[in-house]
Coordinates of C-alpha atoms and ligand atoms in Angstrom, one line a residue:
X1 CA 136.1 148.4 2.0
X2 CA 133.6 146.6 0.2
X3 CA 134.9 144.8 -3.6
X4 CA 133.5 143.1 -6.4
X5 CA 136.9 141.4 -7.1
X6 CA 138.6 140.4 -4.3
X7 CA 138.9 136.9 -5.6
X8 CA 142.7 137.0 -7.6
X9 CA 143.6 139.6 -4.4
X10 CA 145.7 137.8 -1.4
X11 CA 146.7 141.5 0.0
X12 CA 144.1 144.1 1.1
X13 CA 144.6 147.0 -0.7
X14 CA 146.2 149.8 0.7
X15 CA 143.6 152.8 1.9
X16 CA 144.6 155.3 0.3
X17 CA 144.4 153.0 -3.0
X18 CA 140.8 152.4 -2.3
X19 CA 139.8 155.3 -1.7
X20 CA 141.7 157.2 -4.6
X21 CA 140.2 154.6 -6.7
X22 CA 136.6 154.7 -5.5
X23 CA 133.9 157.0 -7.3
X24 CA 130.7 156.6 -5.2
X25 CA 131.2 160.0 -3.8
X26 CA 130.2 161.3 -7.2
X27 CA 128.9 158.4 -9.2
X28 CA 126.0 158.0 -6.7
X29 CA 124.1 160.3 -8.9
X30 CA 123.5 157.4 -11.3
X31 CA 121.7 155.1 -9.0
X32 CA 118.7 155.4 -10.5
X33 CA 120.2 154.7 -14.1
X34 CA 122.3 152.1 -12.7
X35 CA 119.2 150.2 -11.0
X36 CA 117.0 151.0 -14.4
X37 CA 119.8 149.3 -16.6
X38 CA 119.8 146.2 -14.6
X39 CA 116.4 145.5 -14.5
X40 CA 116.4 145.8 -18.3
X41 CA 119.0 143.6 -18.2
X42 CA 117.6 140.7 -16.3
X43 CA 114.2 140.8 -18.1
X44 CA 116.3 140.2 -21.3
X45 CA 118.7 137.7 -19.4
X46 CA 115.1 135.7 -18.6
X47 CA 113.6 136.2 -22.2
X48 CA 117.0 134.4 -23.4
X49 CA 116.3 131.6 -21.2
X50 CA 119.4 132.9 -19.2
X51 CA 117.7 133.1 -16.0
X52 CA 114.5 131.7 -14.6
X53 CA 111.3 133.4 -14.5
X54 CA 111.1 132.8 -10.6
X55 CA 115.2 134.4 -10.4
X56 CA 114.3 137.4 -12.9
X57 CA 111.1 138.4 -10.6
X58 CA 113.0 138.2 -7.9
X59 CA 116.1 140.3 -8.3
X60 CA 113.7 143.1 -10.1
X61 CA 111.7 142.7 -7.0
X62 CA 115.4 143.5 -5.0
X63 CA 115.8 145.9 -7.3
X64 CA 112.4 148.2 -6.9
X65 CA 112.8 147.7 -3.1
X66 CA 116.4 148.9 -3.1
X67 CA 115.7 152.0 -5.1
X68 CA 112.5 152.7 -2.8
X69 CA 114.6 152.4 0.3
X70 CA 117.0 154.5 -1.0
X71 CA 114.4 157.3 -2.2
X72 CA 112.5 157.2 1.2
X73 CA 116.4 157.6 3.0
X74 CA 115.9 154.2 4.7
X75 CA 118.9 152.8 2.6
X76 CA 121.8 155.2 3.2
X77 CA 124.6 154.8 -0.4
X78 CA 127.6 154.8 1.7
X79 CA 131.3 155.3 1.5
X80 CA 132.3 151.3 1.9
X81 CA 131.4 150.6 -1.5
X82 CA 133.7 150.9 -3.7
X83 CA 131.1 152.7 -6.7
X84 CA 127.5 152.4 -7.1
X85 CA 127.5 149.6 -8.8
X86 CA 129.0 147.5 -6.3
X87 CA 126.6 149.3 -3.8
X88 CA 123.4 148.0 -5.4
X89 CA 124.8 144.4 -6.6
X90 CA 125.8 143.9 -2.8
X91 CA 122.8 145.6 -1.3
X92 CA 120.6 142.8 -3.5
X93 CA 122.5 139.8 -2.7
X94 CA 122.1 141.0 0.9
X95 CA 118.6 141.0 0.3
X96 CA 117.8 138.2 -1.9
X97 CA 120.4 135.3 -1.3
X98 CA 122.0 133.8 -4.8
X99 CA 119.9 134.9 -7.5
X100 CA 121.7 138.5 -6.7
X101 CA 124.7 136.9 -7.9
X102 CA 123.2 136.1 -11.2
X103 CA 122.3 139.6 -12.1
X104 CA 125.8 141.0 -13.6
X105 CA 125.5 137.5 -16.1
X106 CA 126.5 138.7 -19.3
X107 CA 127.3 142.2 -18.2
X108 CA 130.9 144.2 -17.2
X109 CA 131.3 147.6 -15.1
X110 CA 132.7 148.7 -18.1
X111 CA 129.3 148.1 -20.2
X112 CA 127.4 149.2 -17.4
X113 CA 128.8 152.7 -16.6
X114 CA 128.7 153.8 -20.0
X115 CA 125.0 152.7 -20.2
X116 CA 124.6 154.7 -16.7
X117 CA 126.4 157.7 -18.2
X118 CA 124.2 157.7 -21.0
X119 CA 120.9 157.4 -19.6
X120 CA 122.4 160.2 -17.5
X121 CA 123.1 162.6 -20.1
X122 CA 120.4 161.9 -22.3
X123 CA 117.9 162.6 -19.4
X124 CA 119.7 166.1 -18.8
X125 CA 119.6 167.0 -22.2
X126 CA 116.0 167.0 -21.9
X127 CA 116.2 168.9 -18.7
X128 CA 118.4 171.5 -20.2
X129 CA 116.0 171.7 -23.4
X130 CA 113.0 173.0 -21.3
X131 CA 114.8 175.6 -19.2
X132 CA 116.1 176.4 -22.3
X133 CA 112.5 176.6 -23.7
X134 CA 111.4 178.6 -21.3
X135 CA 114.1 181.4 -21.7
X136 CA 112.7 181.4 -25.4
X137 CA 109.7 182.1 -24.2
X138 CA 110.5 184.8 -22.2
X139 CA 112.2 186.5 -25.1
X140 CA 109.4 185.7 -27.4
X141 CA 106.9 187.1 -25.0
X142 CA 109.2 190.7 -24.5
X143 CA 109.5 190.8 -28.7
X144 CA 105.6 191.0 -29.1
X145 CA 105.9 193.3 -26.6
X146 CA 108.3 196.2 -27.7
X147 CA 108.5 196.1 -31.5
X148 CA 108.2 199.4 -31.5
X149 CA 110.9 200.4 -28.2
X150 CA 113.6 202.2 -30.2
X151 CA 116.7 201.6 -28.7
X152 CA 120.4 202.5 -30.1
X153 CA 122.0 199.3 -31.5
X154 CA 126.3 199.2 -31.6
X155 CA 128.7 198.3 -33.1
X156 CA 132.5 198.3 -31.0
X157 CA 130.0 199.3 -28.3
X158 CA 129.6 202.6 -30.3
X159 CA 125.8 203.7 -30.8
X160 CA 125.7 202.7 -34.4
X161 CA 121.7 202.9 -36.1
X162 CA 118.4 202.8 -34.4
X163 CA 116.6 199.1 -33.5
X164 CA 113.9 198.1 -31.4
X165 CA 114.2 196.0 -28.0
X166 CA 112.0 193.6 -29.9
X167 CA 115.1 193.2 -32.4
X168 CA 117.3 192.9 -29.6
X169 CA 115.9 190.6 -28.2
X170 CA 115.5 188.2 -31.5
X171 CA 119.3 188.0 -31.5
X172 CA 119.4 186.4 -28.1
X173 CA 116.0 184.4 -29.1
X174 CA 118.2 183.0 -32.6
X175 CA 120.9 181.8 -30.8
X176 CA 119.0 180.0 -28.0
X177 CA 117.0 178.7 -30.7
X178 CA 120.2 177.0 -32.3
X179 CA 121.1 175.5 -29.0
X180 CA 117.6 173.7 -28.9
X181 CA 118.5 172.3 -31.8
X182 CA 122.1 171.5 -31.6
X183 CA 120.5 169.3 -28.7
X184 CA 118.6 167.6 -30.2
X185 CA 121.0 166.8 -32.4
X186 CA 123.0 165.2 -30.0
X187 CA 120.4 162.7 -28.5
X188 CA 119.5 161.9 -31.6
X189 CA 123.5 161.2 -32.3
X190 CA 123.7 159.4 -29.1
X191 CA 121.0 157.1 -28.3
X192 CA 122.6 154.0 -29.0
X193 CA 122.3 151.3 -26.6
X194 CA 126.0 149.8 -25.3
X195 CA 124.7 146.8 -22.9
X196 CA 126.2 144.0 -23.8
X197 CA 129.0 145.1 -24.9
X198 CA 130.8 143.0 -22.0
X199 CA 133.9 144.4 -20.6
X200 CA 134.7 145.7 -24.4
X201 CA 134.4 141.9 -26.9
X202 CA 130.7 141.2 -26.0
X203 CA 129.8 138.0 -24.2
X204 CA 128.9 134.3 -25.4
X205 CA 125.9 134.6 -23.5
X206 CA 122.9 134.7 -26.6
X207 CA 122.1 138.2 -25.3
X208 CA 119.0 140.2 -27.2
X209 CA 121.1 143.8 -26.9
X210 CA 118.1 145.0 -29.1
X211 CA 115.9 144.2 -27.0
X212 CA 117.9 145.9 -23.9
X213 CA 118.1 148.6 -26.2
X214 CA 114.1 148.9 -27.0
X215 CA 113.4 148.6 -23.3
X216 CA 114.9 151.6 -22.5
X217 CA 114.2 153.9 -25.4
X218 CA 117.1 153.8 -27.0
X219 CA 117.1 153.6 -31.3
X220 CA 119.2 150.3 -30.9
X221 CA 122.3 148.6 -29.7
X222 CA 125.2 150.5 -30.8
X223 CA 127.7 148.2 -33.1
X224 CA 131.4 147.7 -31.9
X225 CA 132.1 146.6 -28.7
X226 CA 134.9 147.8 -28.0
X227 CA 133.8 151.7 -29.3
X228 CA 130.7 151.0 -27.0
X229 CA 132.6 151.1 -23.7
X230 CA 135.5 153.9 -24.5
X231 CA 133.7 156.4 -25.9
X232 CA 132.3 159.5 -24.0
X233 CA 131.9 161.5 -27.4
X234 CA 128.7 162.1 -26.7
X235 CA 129.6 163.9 -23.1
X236 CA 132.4 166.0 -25.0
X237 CA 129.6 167.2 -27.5
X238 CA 126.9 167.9 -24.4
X239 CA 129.5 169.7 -22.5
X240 CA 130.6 171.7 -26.2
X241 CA 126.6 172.4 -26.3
X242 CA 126.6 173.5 -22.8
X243 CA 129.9 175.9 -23.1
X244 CA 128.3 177.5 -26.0
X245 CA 124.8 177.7 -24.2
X246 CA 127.0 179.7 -21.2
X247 CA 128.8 181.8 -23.9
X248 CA 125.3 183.0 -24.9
X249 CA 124.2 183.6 -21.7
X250 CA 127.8 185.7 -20.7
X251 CA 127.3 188.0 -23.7
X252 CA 123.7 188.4 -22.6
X253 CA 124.6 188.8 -19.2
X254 CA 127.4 191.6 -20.3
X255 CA 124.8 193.7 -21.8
X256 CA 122.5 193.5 -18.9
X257 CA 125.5 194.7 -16.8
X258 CA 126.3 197.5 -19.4
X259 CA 122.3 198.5 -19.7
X260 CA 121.9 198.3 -15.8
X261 CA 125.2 200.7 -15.0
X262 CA 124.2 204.7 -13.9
X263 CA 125.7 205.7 -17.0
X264 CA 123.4 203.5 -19.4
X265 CA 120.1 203.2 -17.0
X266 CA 118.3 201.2 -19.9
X267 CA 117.1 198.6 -17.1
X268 CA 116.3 197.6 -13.7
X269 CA 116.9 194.7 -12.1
X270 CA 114.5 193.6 -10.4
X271 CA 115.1 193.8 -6.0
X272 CA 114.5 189.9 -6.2
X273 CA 117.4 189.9 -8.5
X274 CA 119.7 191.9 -7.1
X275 CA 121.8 192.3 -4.2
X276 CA 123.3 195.8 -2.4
X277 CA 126.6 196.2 -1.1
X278 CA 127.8 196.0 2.4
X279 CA 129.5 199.3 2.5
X280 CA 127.5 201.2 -0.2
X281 CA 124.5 202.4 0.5
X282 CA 123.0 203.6 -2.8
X283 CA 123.9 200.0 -4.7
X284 CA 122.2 197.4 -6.5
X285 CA 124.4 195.2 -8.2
X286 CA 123.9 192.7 -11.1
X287 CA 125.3 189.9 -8.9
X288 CA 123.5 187.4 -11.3
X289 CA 124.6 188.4 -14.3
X290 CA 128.1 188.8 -13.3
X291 CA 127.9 185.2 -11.6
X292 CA 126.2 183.7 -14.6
X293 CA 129.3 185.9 -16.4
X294 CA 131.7 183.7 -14.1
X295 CA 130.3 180.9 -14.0
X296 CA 131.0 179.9 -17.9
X297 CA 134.7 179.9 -17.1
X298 CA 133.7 176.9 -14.9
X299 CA 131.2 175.3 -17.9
X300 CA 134.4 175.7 -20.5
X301 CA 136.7 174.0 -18.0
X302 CA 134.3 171.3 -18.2
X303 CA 134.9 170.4 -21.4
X304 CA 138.7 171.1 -21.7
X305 CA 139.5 169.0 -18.8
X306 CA 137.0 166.0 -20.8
X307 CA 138.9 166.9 -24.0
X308 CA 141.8 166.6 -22.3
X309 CA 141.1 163.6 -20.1
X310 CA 140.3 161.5 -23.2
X311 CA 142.9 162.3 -26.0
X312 CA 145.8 159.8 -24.9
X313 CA 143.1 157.2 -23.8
X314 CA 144.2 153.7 -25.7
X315 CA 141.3 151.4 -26.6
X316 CA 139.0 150.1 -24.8
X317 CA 137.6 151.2 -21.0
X318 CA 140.7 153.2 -19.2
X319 CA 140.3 154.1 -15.6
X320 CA 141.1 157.8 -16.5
X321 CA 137.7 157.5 -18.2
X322 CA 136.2 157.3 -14.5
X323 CA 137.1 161.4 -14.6
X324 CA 134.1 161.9 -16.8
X325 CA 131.6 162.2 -14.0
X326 CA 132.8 165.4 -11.5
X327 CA 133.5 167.8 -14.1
X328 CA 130.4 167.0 -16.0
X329 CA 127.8 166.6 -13.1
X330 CA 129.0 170.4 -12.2
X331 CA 128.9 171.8 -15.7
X332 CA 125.0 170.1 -16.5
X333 CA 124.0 171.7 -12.5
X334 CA 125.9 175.1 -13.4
X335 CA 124.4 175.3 -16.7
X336 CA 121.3 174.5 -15.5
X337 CA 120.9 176.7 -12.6
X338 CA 122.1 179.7 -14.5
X339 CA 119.3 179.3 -17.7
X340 CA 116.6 179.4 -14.5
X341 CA 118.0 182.3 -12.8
X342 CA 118.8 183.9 -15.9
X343 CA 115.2 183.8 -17.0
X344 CA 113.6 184.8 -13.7
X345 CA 115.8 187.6 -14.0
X346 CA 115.2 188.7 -17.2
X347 CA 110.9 188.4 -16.7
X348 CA 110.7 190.2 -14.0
X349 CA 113.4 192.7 -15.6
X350 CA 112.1 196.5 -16.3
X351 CA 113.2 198.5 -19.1
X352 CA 113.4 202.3 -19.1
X353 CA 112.2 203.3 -22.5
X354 CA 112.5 206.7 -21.8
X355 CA 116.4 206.4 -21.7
X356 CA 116.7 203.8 -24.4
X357 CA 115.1 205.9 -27.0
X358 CA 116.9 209.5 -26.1
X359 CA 119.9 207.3 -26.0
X360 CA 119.1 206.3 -29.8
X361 CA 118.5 210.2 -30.8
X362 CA 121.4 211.3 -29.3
X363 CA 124.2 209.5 -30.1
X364 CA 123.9 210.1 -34.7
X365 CA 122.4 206.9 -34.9
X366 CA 120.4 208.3 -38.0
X367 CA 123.6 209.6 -39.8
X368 CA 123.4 206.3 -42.4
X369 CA 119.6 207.4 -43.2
X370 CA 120.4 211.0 -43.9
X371 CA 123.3 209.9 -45.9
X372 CA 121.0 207.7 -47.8
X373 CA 118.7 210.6 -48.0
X374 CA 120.8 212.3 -50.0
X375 CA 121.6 209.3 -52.2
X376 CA 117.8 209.3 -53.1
X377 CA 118.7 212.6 -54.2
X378 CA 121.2 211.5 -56.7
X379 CA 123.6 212.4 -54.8
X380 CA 126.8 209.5 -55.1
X381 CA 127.2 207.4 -51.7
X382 CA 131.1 208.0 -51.0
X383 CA 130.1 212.2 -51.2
X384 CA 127.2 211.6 -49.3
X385 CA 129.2 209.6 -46.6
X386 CA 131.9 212.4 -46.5
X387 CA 128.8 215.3 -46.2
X388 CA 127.0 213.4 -43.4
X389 CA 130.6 213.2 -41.5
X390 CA 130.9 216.6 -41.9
X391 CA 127.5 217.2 -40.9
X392 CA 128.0 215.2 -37.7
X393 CA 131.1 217.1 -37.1
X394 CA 129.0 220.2 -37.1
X395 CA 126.9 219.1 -34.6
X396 CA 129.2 217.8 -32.3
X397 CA 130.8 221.2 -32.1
X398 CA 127.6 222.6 -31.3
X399 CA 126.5 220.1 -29.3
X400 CA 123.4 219.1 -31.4
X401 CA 121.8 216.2 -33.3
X402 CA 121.5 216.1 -37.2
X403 CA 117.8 216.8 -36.8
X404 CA 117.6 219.3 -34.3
X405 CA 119.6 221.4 -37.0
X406 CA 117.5 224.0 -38.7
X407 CA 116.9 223.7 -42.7
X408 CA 119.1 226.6 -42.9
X409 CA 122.1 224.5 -41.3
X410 CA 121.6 221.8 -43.1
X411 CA 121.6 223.6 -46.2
X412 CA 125.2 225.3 -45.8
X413 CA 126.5 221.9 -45.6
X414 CA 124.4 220.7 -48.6
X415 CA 122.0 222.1 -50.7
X416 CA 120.8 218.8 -51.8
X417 CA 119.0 219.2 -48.0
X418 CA 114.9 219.7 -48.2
X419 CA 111.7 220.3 -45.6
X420 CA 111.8 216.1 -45.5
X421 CA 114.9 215.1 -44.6
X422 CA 113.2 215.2 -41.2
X423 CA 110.9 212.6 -41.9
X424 CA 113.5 211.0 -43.6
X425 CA 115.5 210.5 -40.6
X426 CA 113.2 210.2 -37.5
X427 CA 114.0 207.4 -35.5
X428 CA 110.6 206.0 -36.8
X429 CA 111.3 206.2 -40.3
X430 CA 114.8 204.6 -39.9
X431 CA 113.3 201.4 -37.8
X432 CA 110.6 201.0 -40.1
X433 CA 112.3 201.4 -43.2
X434 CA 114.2 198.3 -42.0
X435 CA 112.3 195.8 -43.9
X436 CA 114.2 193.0 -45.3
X437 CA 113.7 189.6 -43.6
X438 CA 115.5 189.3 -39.9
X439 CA 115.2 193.0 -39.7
X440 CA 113.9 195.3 -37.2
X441 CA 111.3 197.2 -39.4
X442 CA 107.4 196.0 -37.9
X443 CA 106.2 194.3 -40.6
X444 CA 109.9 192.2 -40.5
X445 CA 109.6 191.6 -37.0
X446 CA 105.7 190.5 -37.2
X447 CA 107.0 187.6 -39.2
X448 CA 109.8 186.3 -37.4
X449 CA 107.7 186.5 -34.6
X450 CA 105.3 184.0 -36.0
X451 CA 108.0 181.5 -37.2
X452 CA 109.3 181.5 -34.0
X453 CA 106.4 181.2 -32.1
X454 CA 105.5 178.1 -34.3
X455 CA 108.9 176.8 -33.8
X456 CA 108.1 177.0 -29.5
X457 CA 104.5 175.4 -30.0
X458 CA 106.0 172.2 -32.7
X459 CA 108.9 171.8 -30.2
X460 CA 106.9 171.7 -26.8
X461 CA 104.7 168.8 -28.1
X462 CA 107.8 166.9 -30.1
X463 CA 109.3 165.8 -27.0
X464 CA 112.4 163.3 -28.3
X465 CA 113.1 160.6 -26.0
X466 CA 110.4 162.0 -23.1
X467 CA 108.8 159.6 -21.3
Ligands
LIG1 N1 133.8 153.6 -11.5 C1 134.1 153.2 -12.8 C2 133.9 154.4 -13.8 O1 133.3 155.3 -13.4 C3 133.2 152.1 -13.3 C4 133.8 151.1 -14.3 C5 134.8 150.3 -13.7 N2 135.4 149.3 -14.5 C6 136.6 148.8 -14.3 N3 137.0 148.0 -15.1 N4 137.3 149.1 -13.3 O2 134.4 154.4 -14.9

């Protein structure tokens, strides 16, 4: 059991204290931040005139060496420390004498984890954005290819009017789009510097937190103390950004599931995407979808337990606040892992165009275009509605579609009824005629295509806080 503060202590503390206490299972992950933020720190504590040129080279020196041993697994974090931070500050006086005990001048744990947190966050924020960024280019890349793959769209999963995969598609492409953006909305929201914000009332050591601040890419010191070290707002908006991102995916992942079944056979998962069933001969499951499905239970849970965690939390640094790391270390690996697999999955994904477009003929998807057809006609829209329905009715009892019904037919029900109402209401003419912006006519499509594509090319070479 290895302590920064054993000094007011006369008892050991009891082992089942330390070790319910200790974080540097999990809070290993921030080693890097943690060694990052303290050499920042020293340089600052040297430009001040707080430490010596000779003491500031010297500890970075420690520093570079510990975070090399530790990358090359010649320096093993272990359990005995109480959290990383205590690892590295004892690892350093170990290695360079006294002027290790200089380095936490100025500085708290509590200041110190919530710099560690954010450097954290803001470097997986970045790390979600391009896998993000590459899912939009997979969808990009499958709109330019099928703008003109007919496919039935729904409504209450009832076939509802002819689209396009292309238009499909640009649904899943809008809301990953937003997500990019709602991103960068929180870095930009976030990256605000708290070092040296002491254990929550600053320090009376001349610090330069702007400086700190500037060093590691952050817009500036944040400005209350006190804020500074209690607030994880910024994790409670990433994991919000992250549930929502999962959301997306489960609906997308639900309609791959639905489109993959025997009954739909709109797509085919890939064999390098699938997996068969131990009993079953014939199957191939959509185990990725349905785990990516899952798997946002897990990403939501996240950010209740966060929510939850931090809503009774007096000011300033709680030890409850230590809870922040588990849940949120899962949720940024879960997320992660399922944009990747998701992608890889839809890319090498085939689509049976066949099936999607008798699906689209089939199921009346044109019954709003003949009903408009006859409003062209003069005829009022509520009485063409009611003689479409009973149109449709017709053809369900004789097990047709509205245009494979002779002029004849169509004529009984209406008279209204001419040679081009079949024109009128091919699945072509019904896509195509589809022309407002963010619709799934060609001409409609071409153009979102090209904002969007511009949006991928400006946001690939804006690249935030990237180093
Ligand atoms: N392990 C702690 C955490 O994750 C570090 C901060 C400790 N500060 C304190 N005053 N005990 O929050």
């Amino acid at each position: 059991m290895a302590q920064l503060w054993g000094g007011r202590f006369t008892k050991e503390t009891d082992r089942m204290v330390y070790q319910f206490n200790a974080s540097i299972k999990f809070d290993q992950k921030l080693f890097e931040q943690d060694i990052e933020g303290s050499i920042a720190h020293v340089v600052m504590l040297e430009k001040q005139g707080i430490l010596s040129c000779k003491e500031k080279d010297d500890i970075v020196k420690g520093l570079t060496g510990i975070r090399k041993d530790v990358e090359e697994g010649k320096l093993l974090i272990t359990d005995e420390y109480e959290d990383i931070h205590s690892f590295v500050e004892a690892m350093l006086i170990q290695r360079i004498g006294d002027a290790g005990k200089k380095m936490h001048t100025g500085r708290s744990r509590n200041d110190q984890v919530a710099l560690d947190m954010k450097l954290y966050v803001r470097g997986e924020i970045l790390h979600i954005t391009k896998a993000l960024q590459g899912l939009l280019d997979t969808l990009l890349h499958i709109m330019e290819e099928n703008l003109t793959a007919y496919m039935p769209g729904f409504t209450h999963l009832q076939k509802a009017q002819p689209t396009t995969l292309a238009h499909h598609m640009g649904a899943y492409f809008e809301m990953f789009k937003r997500d990019v953006l709602r991103l960068q909305d929180i870095y930009k929201r976030m990256n605000y510097c708290p070092l040296g914000s002491g254990a929550f009332a600053g320090t009376t050591y001349p610090l330069d937190r702007a400086y700190t601040a500037s060093l590691m890419g952050f817009e500036g010191p944040t400005l209350n103390s006190m804020d500074s070290v209690a607030d994880r707002d910024y994790i409670i908006e990433f994991l919000s950004a992250l549930s929502v991102i999962m959301m997306h995916l489960s609906r997308f992942s639900e309609e791959i599931i639905i489109w993959n079944s025997n009954e739909y056979r709109f797509v085919e998962i890939d064999d390098g995407f699938s997996t068969g069933s131990s009993i079953m001969p014939q199957k191939k499951n959509p185990d990725i979808a349905e785990l990516v499905r899952g798997k946002t239970g897990r990403v939501y849970g996240a950010l209740m337990s966060m929510l939850t965690t931090m809503k009774g939390i007096p000011l300033a640094y709680n030890k409850d606040m230590q809870e922040d790391k588990e849940v949120t270390f899962d949720a940024i690996e879960t997320t992660y892992h399922c944009l990747v697999l998701f992608n890889g999955m839809l890319a090498t994904m085939k689509f049976n165009y066949q099936n999607m477009e008798k699906s689209a003929m089939n199921g009346f998807t044109n019954a709003t275009d003949a009903a408009d057809y006859l409003v062209n006609k003069g005829v009022p829209f509520r009485d063409a509605h009611a003689i479409i329905g009973r149109l449709v009715l017709y053809c369900i009892e004789k097990n047709s579609s509205i245009d494979a019904l002779s002029i004849e037919e169509l004529k009984e029900i209406s008279p209204v009824f001419e040679a081009d109402v079949y024109d009128a209401i091919s699945l072509k003419t019904c896509v195509e005629k589809r022309l407002t912006i963010g619709a799934p006519g060609l001409k409609a499509m071409e153009e979102v295509i090209r904002i969007n594509r511009e949006f991928l090319d400006e946001n690939r070479t804006k690249s935030l806080g990237d180093k």
